[in-house]
PDB file of C-alpha atoms in Angstrom:
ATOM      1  CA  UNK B   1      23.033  53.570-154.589  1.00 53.00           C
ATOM      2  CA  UNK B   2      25.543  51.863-156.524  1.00 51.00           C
ATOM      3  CA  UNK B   3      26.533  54.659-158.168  1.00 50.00           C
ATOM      4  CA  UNK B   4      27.180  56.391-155.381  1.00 46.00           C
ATOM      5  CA  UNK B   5      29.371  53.292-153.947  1.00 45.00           C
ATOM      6  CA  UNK B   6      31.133  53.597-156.873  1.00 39.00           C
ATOM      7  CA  UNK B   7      31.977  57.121-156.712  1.00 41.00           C
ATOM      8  CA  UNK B   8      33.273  56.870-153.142  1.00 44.00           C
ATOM      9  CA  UNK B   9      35.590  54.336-154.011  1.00 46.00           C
ATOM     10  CA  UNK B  10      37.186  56.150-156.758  1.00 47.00           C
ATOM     11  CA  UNK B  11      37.120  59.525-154.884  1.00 48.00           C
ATOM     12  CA  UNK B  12      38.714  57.874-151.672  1.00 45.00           C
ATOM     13  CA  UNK B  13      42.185  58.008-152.731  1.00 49.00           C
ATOM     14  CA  UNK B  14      42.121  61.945-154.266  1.00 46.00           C
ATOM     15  CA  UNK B  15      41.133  62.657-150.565  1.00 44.00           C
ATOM     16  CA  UNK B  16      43.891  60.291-148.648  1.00 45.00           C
ATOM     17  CA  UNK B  17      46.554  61.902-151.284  1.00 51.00           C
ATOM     18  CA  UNK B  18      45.592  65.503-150.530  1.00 57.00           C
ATOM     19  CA  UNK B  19      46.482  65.637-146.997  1.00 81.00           C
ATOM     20  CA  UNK B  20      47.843  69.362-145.458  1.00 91.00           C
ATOM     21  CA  UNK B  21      51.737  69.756-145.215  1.00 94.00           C
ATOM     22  CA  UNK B  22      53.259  69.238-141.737  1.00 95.00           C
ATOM     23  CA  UNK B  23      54.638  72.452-140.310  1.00 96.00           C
ATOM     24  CA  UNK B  24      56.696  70.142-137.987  1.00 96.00           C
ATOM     25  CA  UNK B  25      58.954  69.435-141.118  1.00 96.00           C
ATOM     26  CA  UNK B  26      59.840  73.123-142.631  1.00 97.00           C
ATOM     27  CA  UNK B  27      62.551  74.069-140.127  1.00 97.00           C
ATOM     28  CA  UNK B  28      65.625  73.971-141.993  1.00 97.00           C
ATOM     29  CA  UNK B  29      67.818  75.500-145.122  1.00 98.00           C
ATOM     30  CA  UNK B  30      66.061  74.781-148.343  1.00 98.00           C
ATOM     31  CA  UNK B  31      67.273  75.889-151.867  1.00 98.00           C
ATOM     32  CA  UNK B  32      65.797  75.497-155.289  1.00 98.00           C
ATOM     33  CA  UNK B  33      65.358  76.470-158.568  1.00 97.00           C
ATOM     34  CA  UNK B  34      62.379  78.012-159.524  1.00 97.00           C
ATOM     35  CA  UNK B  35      60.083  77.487-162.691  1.00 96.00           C
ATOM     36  CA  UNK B  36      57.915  80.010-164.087  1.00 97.00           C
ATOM     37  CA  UNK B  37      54.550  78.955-165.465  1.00 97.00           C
ATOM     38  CA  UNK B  38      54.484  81.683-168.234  1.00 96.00           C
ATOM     39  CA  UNK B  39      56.409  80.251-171.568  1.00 96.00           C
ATOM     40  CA  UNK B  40      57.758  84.061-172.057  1.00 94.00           C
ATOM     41  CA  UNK B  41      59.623  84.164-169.122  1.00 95.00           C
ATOM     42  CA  UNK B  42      60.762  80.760-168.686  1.00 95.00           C
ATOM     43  CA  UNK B  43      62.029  81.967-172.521  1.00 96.00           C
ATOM     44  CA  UNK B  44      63.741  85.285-171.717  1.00 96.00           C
ATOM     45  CA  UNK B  45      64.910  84.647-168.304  1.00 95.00           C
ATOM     46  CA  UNK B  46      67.392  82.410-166.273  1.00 94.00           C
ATOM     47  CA  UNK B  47      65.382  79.736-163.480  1.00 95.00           C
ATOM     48  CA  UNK B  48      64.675  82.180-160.015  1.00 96.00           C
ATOM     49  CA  UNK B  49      67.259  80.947-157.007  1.00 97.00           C
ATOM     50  CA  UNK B  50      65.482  80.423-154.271  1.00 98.00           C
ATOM     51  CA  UNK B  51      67.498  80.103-150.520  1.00 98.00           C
ATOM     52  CA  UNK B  52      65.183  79.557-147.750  1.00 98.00           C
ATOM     53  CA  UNK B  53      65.376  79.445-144.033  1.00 98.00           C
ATOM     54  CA  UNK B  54      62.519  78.873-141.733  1.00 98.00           C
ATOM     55  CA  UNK B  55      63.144  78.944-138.726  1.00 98.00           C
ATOM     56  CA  UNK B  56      61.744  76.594-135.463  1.00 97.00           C
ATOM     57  CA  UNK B  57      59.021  79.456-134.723  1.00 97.00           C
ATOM     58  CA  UNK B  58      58.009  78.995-138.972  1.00 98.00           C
ATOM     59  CA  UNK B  59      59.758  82.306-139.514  1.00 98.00           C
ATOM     60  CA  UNK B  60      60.801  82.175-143.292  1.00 98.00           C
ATOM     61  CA  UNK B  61      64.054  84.233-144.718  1.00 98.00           C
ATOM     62  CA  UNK B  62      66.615  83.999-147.366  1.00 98.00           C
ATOM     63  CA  UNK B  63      66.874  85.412-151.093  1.00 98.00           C
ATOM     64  CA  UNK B  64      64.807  84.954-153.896  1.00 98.00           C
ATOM     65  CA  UNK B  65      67.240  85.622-157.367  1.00 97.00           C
ATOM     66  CA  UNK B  66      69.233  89.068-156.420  1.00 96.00           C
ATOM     67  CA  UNK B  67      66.271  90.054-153.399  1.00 97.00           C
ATOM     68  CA  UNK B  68      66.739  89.169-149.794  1.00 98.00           C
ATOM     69  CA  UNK B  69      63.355  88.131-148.163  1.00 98.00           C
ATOM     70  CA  UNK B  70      62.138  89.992-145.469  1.00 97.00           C
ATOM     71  CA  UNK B  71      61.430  87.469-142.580  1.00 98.00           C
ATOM     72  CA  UNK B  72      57.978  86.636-142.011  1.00 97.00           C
ATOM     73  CA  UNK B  73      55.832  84.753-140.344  1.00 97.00           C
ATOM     74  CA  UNK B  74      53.210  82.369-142.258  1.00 97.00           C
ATOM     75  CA  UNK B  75      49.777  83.719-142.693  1.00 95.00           C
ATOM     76  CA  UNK B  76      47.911  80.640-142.801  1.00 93.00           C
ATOM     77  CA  UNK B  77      48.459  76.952-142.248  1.00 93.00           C
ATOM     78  CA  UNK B  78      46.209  74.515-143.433  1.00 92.00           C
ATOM     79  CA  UNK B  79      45.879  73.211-146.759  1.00 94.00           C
ATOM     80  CA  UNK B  80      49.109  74.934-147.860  1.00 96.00           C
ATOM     81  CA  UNK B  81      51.113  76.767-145.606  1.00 97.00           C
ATOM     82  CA  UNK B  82      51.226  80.634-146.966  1.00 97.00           C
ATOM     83  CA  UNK B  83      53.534  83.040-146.443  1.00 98.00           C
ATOM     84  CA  UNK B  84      53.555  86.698-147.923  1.00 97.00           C
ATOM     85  CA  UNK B  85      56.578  88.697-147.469  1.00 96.00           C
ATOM     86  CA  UNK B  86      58.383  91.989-148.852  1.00 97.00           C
ATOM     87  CA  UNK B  87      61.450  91.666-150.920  1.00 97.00           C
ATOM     88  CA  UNK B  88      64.719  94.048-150.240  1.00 96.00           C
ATOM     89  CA  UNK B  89      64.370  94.721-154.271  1.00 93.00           C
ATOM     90  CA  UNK B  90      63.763  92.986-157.712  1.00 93.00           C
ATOM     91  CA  UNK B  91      64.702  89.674-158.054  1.00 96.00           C
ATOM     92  CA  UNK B  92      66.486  91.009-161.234  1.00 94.00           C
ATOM     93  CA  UNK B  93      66.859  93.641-163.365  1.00 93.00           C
ATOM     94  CA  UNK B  94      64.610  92.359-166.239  1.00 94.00           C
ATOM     95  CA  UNK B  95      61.585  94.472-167.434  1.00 94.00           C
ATOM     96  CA  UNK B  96      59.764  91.756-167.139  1.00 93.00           C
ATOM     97  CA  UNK B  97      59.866  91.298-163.841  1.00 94.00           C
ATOM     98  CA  UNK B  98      61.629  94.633-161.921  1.00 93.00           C
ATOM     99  CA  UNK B  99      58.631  95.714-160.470  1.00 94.00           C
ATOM    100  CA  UNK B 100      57.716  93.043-158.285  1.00 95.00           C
ATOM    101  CA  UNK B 101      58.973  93.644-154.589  1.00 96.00           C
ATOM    102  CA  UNK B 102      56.756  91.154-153.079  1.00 97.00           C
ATOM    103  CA  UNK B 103      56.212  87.289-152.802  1.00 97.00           C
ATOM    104  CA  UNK B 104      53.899  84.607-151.696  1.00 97.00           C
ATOM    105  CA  UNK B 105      55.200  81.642-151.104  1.00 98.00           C
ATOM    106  CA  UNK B 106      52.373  78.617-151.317  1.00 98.00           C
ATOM    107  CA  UNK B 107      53.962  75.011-149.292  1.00 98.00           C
ATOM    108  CA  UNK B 108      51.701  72.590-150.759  1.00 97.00           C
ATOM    109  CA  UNK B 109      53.745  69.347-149.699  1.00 97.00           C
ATOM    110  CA  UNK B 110      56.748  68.464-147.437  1.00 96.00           C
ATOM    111  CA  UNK B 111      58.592  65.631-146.507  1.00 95.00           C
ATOM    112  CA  UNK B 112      61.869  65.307-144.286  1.00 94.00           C
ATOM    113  CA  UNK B 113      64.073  66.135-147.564  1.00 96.00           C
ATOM    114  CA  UNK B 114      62.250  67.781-149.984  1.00 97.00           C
ATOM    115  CA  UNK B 115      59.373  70.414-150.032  1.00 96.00           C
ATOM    116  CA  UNK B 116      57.025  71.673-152.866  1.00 97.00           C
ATOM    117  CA  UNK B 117      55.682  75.334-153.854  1.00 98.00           C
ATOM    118  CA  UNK B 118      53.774  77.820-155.827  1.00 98.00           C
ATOM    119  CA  UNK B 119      55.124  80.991-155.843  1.00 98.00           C
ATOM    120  CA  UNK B 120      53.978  84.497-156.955  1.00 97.00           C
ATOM    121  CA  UNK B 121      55.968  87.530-157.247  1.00 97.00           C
ATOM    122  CA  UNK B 122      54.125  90.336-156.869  1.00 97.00           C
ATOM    123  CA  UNK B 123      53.997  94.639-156.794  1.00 95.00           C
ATOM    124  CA  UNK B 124      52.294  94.285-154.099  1.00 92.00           C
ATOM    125  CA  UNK B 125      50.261  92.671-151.252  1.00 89.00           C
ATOM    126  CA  UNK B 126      47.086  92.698-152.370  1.00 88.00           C
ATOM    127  CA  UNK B 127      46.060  91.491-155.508  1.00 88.00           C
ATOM    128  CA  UNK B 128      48.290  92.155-158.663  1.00 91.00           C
ATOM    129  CA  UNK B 129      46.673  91.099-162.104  1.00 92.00           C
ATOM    130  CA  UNK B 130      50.294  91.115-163.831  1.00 93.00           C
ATOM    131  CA  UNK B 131      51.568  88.601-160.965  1.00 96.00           C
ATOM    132  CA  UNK B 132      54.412  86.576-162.018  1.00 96.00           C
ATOM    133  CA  UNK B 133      53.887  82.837-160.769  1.00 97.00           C
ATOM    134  CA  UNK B 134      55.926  79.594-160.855  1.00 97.00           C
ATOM    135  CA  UNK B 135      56.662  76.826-158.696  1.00 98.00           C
ATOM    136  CA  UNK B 136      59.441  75.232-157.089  1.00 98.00           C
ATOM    137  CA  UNK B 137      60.792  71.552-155.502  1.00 98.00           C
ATOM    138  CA  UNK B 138      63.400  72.605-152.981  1.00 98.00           C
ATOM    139  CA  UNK B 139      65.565  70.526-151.048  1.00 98.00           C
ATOM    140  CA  UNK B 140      67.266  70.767-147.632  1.00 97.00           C
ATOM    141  CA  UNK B 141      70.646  71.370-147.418  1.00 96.00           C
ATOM    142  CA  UNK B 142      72.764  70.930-144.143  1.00 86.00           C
ATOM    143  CA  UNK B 143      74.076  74.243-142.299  1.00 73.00           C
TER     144      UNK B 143
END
């Protein structure tokens, strides 16, 4: 019984610090600077731009590097808010990353100024095994 006292207690906080993102707080322009999670590209390429708008109804737009994102709505809201969306092109001309034309944009946290994401680029919707992911701290930026 103790035990299991004891393992409450120390799992209590992990639970009060993972709380879901507010939707309330995304409307806005957000830009950042984007970090890949594989060494080789954060070696052979410059940190991805990212310019975001999201609009009062949650509608998300902007660029991603060179690529304008196709607005979109998210797909789910809950622990992260997700959002999947074409691209108008590559976000550059690299090899290592020309073929993706898609991303999914994953808000795990947000606060008034600031808001935090995974993101994968993608060649397509569905499930791409040479997916290029990263993550990203944006900040909002007045109109």
């Amino acid at each position: 019984m103790m035990r299991n006292i004891l393992l409450l207690a120390f799992a209590l906080p992990a639970f009060a610090a993972a709380q879901n993102p507010d939707p309330s707080l995304l409307p806005g322009d957000w830009r950042a600077t984007g970090r890949y999670y594989e060494v080789k590209l954060r070696q052979q390429l410059p940190p991805l731009r990212f310019e975001l708008t999201i609009d009062t109804d949650l509608t998300l737009s902007g660029q991603v590097g060179d690529a304008t994102i196709m607005p979109s709505k998210p797909r789910s809201i809950g622990e992260r808010i997700a959002y999947l969306t074409s691209l108008s092109g590559p976000v550059t001309q690299s090899d290592l990353v020309r073929q993706k034309v898609h991303v999914e944009i994953l808000i795990t946290d947000a606060s008034p100024g600031t808001l935090t994401a995974d993101f994968h680029l993608k060649s397509r919707e569905t499930f791409d095994w040479t997916m290029r992911p990263g993550e990203f701290r944006a900040i909002r930026v007045e109109r």
